[in-house]
XYZ file of C-alpha atoms in Angstrom:
518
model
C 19.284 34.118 -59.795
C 20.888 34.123 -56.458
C 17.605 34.759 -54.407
C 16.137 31.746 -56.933
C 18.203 29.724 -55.683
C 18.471 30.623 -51.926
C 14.760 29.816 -52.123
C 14.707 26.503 -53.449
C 17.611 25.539 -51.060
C 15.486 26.358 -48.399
C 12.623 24.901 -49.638
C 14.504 21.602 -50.099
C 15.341 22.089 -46.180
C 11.513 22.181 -44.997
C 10.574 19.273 -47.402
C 13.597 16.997 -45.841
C 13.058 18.165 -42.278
C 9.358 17.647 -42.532
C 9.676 14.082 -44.594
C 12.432 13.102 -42.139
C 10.668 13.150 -39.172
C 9.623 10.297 -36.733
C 5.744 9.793 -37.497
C 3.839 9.197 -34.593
C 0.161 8.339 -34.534
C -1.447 7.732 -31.001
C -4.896 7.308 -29.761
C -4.135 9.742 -27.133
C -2.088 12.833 -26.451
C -0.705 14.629 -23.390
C 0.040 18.357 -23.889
C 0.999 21.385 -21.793
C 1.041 19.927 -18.386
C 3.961 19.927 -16.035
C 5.539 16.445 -16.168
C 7.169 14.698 -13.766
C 8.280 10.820 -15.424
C 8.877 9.378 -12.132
C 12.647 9.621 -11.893
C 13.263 13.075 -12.266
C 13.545 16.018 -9.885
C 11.757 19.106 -11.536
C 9.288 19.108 -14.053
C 9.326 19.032 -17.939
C 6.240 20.874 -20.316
C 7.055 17.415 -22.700
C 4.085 16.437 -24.852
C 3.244 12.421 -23.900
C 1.622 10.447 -26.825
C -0.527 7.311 -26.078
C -0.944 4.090 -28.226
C -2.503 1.117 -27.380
C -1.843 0.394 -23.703
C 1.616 1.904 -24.338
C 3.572 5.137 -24.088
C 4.924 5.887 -27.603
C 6.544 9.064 -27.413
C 7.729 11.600 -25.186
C 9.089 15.241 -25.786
C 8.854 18.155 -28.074
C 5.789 17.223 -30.395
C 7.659 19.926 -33.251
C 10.342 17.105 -33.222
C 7.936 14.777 -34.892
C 4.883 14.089 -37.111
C 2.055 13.375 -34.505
C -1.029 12.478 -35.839
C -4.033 12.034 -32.545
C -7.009 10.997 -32.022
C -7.926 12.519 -28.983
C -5.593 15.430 -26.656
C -5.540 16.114 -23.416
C -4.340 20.199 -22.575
C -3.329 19.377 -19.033
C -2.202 23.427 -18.910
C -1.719 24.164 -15.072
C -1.765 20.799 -13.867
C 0.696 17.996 -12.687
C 0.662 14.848 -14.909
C 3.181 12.021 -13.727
C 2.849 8.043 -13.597
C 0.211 6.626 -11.579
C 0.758 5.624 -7.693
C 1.447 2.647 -6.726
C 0.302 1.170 -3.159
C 2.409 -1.416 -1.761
C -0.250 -1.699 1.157
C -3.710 -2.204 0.827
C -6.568 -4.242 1.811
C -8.546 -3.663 -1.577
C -8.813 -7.563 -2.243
C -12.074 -7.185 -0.112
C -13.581 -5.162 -2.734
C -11.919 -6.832 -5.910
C -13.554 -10.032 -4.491
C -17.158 -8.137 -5.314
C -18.207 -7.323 -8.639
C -19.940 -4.325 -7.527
C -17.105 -2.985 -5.479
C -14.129 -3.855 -7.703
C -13.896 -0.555 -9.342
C -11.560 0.210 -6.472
C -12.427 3.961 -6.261
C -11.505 4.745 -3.053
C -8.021 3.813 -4.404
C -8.524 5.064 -7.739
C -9.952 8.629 -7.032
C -6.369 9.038 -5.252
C -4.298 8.706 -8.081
C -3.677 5.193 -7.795
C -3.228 3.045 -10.077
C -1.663 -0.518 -8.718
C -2.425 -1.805 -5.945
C -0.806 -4.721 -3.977
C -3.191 -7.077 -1.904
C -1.876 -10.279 0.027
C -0.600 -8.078 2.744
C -0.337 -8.609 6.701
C -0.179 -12.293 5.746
C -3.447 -12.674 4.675
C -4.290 -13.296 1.154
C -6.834 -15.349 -0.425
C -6.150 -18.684 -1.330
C -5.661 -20.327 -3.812
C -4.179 -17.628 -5.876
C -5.206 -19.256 -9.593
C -9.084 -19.553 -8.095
C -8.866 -15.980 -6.777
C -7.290 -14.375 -10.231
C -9.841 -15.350 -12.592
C -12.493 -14.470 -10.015
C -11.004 -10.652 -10.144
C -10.767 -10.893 -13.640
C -14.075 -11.859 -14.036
C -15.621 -8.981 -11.775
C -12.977 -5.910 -14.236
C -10.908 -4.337 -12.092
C -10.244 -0.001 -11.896
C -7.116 -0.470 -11.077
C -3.810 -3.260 -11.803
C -3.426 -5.846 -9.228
C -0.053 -7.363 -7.744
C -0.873 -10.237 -5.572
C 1.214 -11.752 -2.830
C 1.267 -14.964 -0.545
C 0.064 -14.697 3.008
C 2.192 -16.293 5.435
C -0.660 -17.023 7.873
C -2.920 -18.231 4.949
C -0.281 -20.458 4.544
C -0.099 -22.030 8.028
C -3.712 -21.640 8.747
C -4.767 -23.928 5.703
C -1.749 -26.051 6.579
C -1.632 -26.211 10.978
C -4.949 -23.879 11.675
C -5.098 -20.960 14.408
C -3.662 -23.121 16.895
C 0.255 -21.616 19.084
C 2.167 -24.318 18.065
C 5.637 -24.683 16.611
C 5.491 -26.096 13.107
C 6.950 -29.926 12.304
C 9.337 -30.037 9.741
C 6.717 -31.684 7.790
C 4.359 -29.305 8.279
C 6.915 -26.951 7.019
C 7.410 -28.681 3.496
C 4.090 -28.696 2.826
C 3.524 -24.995 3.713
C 6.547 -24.711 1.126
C 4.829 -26.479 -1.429
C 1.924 -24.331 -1.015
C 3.976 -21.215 -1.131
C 5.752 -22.496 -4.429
C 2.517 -23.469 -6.390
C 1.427 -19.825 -5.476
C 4.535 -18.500 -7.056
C 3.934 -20.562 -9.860
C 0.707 -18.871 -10.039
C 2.373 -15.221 -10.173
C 2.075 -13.918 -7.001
C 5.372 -11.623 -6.288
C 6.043 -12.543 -2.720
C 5.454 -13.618 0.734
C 3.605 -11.205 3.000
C 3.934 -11.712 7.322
C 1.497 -10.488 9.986
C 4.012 -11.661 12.434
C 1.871 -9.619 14.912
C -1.292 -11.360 14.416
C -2.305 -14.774 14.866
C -1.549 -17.213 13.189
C 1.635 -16.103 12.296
C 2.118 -14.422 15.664
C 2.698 -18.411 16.779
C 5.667 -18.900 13.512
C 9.378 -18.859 14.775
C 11.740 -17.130 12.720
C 13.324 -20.142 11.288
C 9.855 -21.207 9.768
C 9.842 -17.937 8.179
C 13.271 -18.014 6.511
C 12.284 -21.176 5.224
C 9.383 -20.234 3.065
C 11.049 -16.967 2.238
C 13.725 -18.985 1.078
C 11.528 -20.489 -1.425
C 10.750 -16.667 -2.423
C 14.356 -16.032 -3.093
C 14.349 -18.331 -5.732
C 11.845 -16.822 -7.593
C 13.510 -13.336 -7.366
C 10.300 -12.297 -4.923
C 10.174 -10.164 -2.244
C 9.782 -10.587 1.458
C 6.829 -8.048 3.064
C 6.769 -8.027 6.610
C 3.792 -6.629 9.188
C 6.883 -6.660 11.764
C 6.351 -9.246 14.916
C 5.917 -6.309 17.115
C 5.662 -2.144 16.282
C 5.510 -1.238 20.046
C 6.155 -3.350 23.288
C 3.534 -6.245 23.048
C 6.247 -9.124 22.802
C 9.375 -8.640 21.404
C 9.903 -4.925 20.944
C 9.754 -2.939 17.828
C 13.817 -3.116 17.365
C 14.012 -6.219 18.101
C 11.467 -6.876 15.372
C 13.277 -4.691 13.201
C 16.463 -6.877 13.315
C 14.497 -10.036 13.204
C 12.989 -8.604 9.508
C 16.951 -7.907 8.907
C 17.848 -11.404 10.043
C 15.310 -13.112 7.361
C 16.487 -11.109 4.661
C 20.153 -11.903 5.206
C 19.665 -15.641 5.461
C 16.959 -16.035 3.125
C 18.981 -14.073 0.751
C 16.074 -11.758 -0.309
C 14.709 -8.179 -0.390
C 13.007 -7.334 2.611
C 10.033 -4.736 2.949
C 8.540 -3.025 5.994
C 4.336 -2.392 5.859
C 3.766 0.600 7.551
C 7.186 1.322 9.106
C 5.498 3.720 12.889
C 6.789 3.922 16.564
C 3.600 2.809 17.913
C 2.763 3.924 21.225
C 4.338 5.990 24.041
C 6.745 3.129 24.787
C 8.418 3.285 21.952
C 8.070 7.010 20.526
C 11.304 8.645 18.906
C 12.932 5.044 18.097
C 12.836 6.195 14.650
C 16.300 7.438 14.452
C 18.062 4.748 15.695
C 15.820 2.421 13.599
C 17.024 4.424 10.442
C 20.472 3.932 11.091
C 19.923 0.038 11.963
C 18.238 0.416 8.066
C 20.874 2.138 6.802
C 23.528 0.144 7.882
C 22.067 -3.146 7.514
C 21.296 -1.344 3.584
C 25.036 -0.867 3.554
C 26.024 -4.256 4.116
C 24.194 -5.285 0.864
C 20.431 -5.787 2.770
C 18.077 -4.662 0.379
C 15.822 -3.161 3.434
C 13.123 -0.911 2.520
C 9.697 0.356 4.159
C 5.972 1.961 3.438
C 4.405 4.235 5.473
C 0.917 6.090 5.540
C 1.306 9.605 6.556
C -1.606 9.394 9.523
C -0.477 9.455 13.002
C -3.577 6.943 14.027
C -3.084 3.106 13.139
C -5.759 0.902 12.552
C -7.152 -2.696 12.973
C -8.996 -5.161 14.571
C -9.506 -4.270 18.354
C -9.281 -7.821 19.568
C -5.120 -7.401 17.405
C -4.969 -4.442 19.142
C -5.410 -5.559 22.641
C -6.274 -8.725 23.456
C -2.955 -10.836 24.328
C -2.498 -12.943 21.615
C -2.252 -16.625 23.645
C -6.071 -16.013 24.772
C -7.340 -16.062 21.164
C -5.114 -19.105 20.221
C -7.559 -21.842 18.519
C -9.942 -19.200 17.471
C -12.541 -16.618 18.765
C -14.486 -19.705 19.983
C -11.627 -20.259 22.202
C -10.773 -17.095 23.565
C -14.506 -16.552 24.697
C -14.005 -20.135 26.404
C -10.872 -19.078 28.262
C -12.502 -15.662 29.655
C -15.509 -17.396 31.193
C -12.540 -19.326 33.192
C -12.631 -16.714 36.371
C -8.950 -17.577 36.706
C -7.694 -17.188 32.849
C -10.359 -14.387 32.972
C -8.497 -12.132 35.455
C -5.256 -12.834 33.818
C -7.096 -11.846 30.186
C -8.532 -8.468 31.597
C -5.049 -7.933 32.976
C -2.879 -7.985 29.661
C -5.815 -6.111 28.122
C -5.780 -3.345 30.583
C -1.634 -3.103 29.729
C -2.499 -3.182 26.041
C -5.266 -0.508 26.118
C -2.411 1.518 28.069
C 0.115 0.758 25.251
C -2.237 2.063 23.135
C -2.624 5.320 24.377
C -5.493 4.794 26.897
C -8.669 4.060 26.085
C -9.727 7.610 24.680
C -7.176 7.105 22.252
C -9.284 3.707 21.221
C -12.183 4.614 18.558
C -14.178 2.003 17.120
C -14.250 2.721 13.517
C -16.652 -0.233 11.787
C -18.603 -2.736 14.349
C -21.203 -5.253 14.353
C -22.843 -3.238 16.858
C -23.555 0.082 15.216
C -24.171 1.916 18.043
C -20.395 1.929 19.148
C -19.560 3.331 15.969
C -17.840 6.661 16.282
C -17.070 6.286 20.255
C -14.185 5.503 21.530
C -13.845 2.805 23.693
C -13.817 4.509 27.243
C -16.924 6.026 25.994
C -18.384 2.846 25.873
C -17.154 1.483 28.919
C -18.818 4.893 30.697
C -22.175 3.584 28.587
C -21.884 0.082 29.634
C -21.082 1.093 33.031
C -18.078 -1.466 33.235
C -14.210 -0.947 32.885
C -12.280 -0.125 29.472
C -11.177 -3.790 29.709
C -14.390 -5.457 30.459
C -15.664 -3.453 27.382
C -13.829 -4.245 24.901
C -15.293 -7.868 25.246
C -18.850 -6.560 25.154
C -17.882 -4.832 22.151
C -16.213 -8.433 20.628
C -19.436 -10.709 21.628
C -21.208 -8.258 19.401
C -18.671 -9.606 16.655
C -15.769 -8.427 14.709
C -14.421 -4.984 15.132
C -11.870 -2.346 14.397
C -10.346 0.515 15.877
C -8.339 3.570 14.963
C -5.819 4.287 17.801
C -4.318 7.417 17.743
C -0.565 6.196 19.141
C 2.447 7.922 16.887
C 4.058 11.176 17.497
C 4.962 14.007 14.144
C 8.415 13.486 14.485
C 8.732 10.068 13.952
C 6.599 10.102 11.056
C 8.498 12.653 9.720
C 11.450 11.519 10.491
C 10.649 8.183 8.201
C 9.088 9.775 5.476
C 11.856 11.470 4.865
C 14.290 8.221 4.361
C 15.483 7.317 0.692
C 14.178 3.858 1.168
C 10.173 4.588 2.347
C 7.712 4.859 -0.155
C 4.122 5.880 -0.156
C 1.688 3.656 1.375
C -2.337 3.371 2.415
C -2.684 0.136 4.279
C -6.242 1.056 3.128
C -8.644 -0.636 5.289
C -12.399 -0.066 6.359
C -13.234 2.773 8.607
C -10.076 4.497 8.757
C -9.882 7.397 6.162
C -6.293 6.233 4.698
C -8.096 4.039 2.536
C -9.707 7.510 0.955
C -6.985 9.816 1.350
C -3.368 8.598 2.180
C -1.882 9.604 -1.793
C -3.447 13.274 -1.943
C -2.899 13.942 2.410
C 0.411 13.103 2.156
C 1.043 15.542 -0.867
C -1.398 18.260 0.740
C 0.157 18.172 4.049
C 3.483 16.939 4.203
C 4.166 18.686 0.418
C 2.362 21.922 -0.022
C 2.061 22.756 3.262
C 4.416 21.771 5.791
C 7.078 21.762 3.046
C 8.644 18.263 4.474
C 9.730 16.557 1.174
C 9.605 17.268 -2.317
C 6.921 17.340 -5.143
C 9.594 15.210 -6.688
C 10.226 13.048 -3.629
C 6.446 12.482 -3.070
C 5.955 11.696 -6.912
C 8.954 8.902 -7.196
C 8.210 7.529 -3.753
C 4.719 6.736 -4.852
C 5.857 5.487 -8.599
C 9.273 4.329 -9.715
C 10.682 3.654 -6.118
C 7.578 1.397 -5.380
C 7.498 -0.339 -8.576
C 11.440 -1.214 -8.621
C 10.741 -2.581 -4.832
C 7.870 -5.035 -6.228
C 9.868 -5.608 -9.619
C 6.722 -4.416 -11.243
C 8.118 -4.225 -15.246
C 7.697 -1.124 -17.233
C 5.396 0.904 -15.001
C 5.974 3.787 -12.571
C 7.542 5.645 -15.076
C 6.442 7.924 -17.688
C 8.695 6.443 -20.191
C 8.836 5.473 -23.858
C 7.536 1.480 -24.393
C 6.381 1.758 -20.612
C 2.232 0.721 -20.024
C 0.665 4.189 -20.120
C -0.462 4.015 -16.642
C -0.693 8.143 -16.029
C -2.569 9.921 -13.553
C -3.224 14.197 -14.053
C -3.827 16.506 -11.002
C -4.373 19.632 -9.849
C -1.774 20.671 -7.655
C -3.688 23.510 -5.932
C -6.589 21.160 -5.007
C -5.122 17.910 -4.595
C -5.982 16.872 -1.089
C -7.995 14.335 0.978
C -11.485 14.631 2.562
C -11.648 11.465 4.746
C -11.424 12.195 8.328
C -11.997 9.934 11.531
C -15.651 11.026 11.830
C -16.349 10.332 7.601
C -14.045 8.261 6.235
C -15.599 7.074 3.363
C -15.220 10.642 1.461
C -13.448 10.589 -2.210
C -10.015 12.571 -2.611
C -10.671 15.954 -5.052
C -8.361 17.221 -7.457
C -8.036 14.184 -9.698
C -8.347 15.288 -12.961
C -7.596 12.472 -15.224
C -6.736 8.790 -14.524
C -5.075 6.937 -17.620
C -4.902 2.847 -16.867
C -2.683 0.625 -19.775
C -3.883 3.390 -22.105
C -7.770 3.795 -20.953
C -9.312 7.124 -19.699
C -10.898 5.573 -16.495
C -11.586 9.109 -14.735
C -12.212 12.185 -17.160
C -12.429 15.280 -15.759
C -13.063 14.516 -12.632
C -15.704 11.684 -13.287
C -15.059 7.953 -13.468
C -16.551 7.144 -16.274
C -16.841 3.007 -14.496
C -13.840 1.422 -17.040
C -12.441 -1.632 -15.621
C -9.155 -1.746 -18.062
C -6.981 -2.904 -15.131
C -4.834 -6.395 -14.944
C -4.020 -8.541 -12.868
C -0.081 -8.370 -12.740
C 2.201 -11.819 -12.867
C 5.563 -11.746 -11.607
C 8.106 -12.357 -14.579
């Protein structure tokens, strides 16, 4: 009688335990793999359940009733949320229907991807969001407000100091683009035409920003010793933030250039102190010690190629302004590194492609300076200059405050590689920072920076924006003689919910979204 009854007691104990438990039913299911949610410092075997475009569950599947339509066994491999780039160029390829799969971005890992950046974004932002829409996009989209959009449709390419009118209306501009959900104001306070903005004309459209709970993202006035100085820069970023009363963001935090090599630890604790005092200062950084970008940026003084390339081709024909033009240029090649260091990535002229530029001065038969303007008649291009030293980049990536970024770009392979080289190199092999560190300064670190709601994480009611790896092949195959070569060891790709890349193969789903700032 006693066993009799032992037995139904316990069978009463299954039937509540299995009648009691959550019921889950998901279209998709996570199993096995070693999880990292974002936020967390080692990794979980959790099972991750899928419904909708929405994480439903997360944990021990024996602790509920979960019903699936399809699983995932990610045994041996890393599964965490996807990356998020603060710094690309990928607009260029959302813009085309039959580029706006975004793979070089998405075959990294990446999920999100912020465009607007350097100060240049395309306008207006209502015109430019259904055309993305329109085209499906591989990846989400947070847009932002270029500055020099701003004053070019407003004052043009010209070095003048804005009127206060001209100033309102830029305002105006920058507030109907808000309205329109971009989450910020971007700066190319390098380049022209922002290059000619004071910093009072920036903290007043930031200002406007602030209001709106946006950000501030700055390409700082100067990374190396064209104008200002890179410090100097540094503080003025600081400066805007505290007056504007916003958070501030560095693109592609670098020493750049001999002149300025191993400034990075006094430029931390300028960050960290100005952080201290309440600043909300933070930075991106690609983990390449070559920059890249339009030669004529790189070295042609910015006052010559005020009013346009029109205009700076009018000025050098002048033998006097022509002297004084080869002059600056030869100091800016030297800046750079030389002009070894100079290699033209993507020109009109294909046959510079892959040479650097004192390679092509040795062709032409003409000095480094005199080439660069044979190389510019031929039309628009850009350069990779290799001008940073290890230690500094170390030195940054290993700050609280910098996240992962790509400043992706044509002809330079970060745009193919910056996600998976920065975890090959700087995580496997050199052992600089974390798995941890990598994973939640590409993820929940970015996506707090951008106020980007309920992704980054790998959380319950979060968008199920999940990426799967292996981490003994993750790694980047772009280099400076290919760049154009897809990362490996991307397993699976999950965007709000959608397989996008299964096993390996994108399978060309656009499920991604163009993000509005709430």
């Amino acid at each position: 009688m006693k066993n009799h009854t032992l037995f139904l007691v316990i069978l009463l104990f299954v039937l509540f335990s299995c009648t009691s438990k959550r019921k889950v039913v998901a279209d998709l299911t996570i199993t096995n793999g070693m999880v990292y949610t974002g936020c967390d410092t080692v990794s979980e075997k959790v099972t991750i359940a899928i419904k909708g475009d929405r994480i439903i569950f997360i944990g021990n599947e024996k602790l509920v009733r979960l019903k699936t339509d399809k699983i995932i066994d990610a045994n041996g491999l890393l599964v965490c949320p996807g990356f998020i780039d603060p710094h690309t160029h990928a607009d260029k390829d959302l813009v085309n229907a039959k580029t706006s799969h975004n793979l070089p971005f998405l075959m990294q890992g990446i999920t999100t991807v912020v465009v607007g950046n350097d100060g240049e974004s395309y306008f207006p932002t209502q015109k430019y969001k259904a055309i993305f829409e329109n085209n499906g996009l591989g990846t989400n989209v947070v847009l932002l407000a270029g500055h020099g959009t701003l004053r070019q449709e407003v004052i043009g390419d010209s070095k003048i100091k804005a009127t206060p009118e001209q100033i309102k209306t830029m305002k105006n501009l920058l507030q109907k683009e808000l309205n329109a959900g971009v989450f910020g104001l971007s700066t190319g306070l390098f380049y022209s035409p922002g290059s000619y903005a004071d910093t009072q004309e920036v903290i007043d459209l930031a200002k406007v920003v602030a209001k709106k709970r946006g950000i501030y993202d700055t390409h700082l006035r100067d990374e190396s010793s064209y104008s200002i100085g890179l410090i100097p820069s540094i503080q003025e970023a600081i400066e805007i933030g505290r007056k504007a009363k916003l958070p501030i963001h560095i693109s592609h935090i670098k020493c750049l250039g001999i002149d300025v090599w191993n400034e990075s630890t006094a430029i931390i604790e300028l960050i960290e102190k100005s952080r201290a005092e309440g600043i909300d200062v933070t930075a991106n950084q690609y983990p390449y010690d070559a920059s890249a970008t339009g030669l004529k940026a790189a070295v042609v003084p910015r006052w010559a190629e005020s009013g346009g390339n029109d205009s700076l081709f009018l000025k050098y024909k002048n033998p006097v302004l022509k002297f004084k033009i080869l002059g600056e240029t030869k100091e800016n090649i030297t800046r750079r590194g030389g002009p070894d260091k100079l290699l033209i990535v993507k020109a009109q002229e294909e046959s510079f492609n892959g040479k650097n530029v004192a390679e092509i001065a040795s062709i032409l038969n003409v000095s480094a300076e005199e080439a660069v303007f044979k190389i510019l008649e031929k039309g628009f291009a850009r350069v990779a200059s290799f001008n940073m030293n290890e230690k500094d980049i170390q030195n940054f990536m290993k700050q609280s405050w910098v996240v992962t970024g790509s400043d992706g770009n044509e002809g330079h392979p970060r745009k193919y590689g910056s996600f998976p080289k920065k975890y090959n190199k700087y995580v496997t092999n050199d052992h600089i920072i974390s798995v941890a560190k990598f994973i939640n300064g590409s993820t929940s670190e970015t996506a707090a920076i951008f106020k980007i709601p309920k992704r980054g994480k790998i959380k319950e009611g979060y968008f199920a924006d999940i990426i799967i790896f292996d981490p003994n092949t993750f790694k980047d195959k772009a280099d400076y003689i290919d760049a154009f070569q897809y990362a490996e060891g991307l397993k699976y790709s999950i965007i709000n919910g959608v397989t996008v890349v299964d096993n390996g193969i994108y399978n060309s789903f656009r499920p991604g979204k163009v993000l509005k700032k709430q």
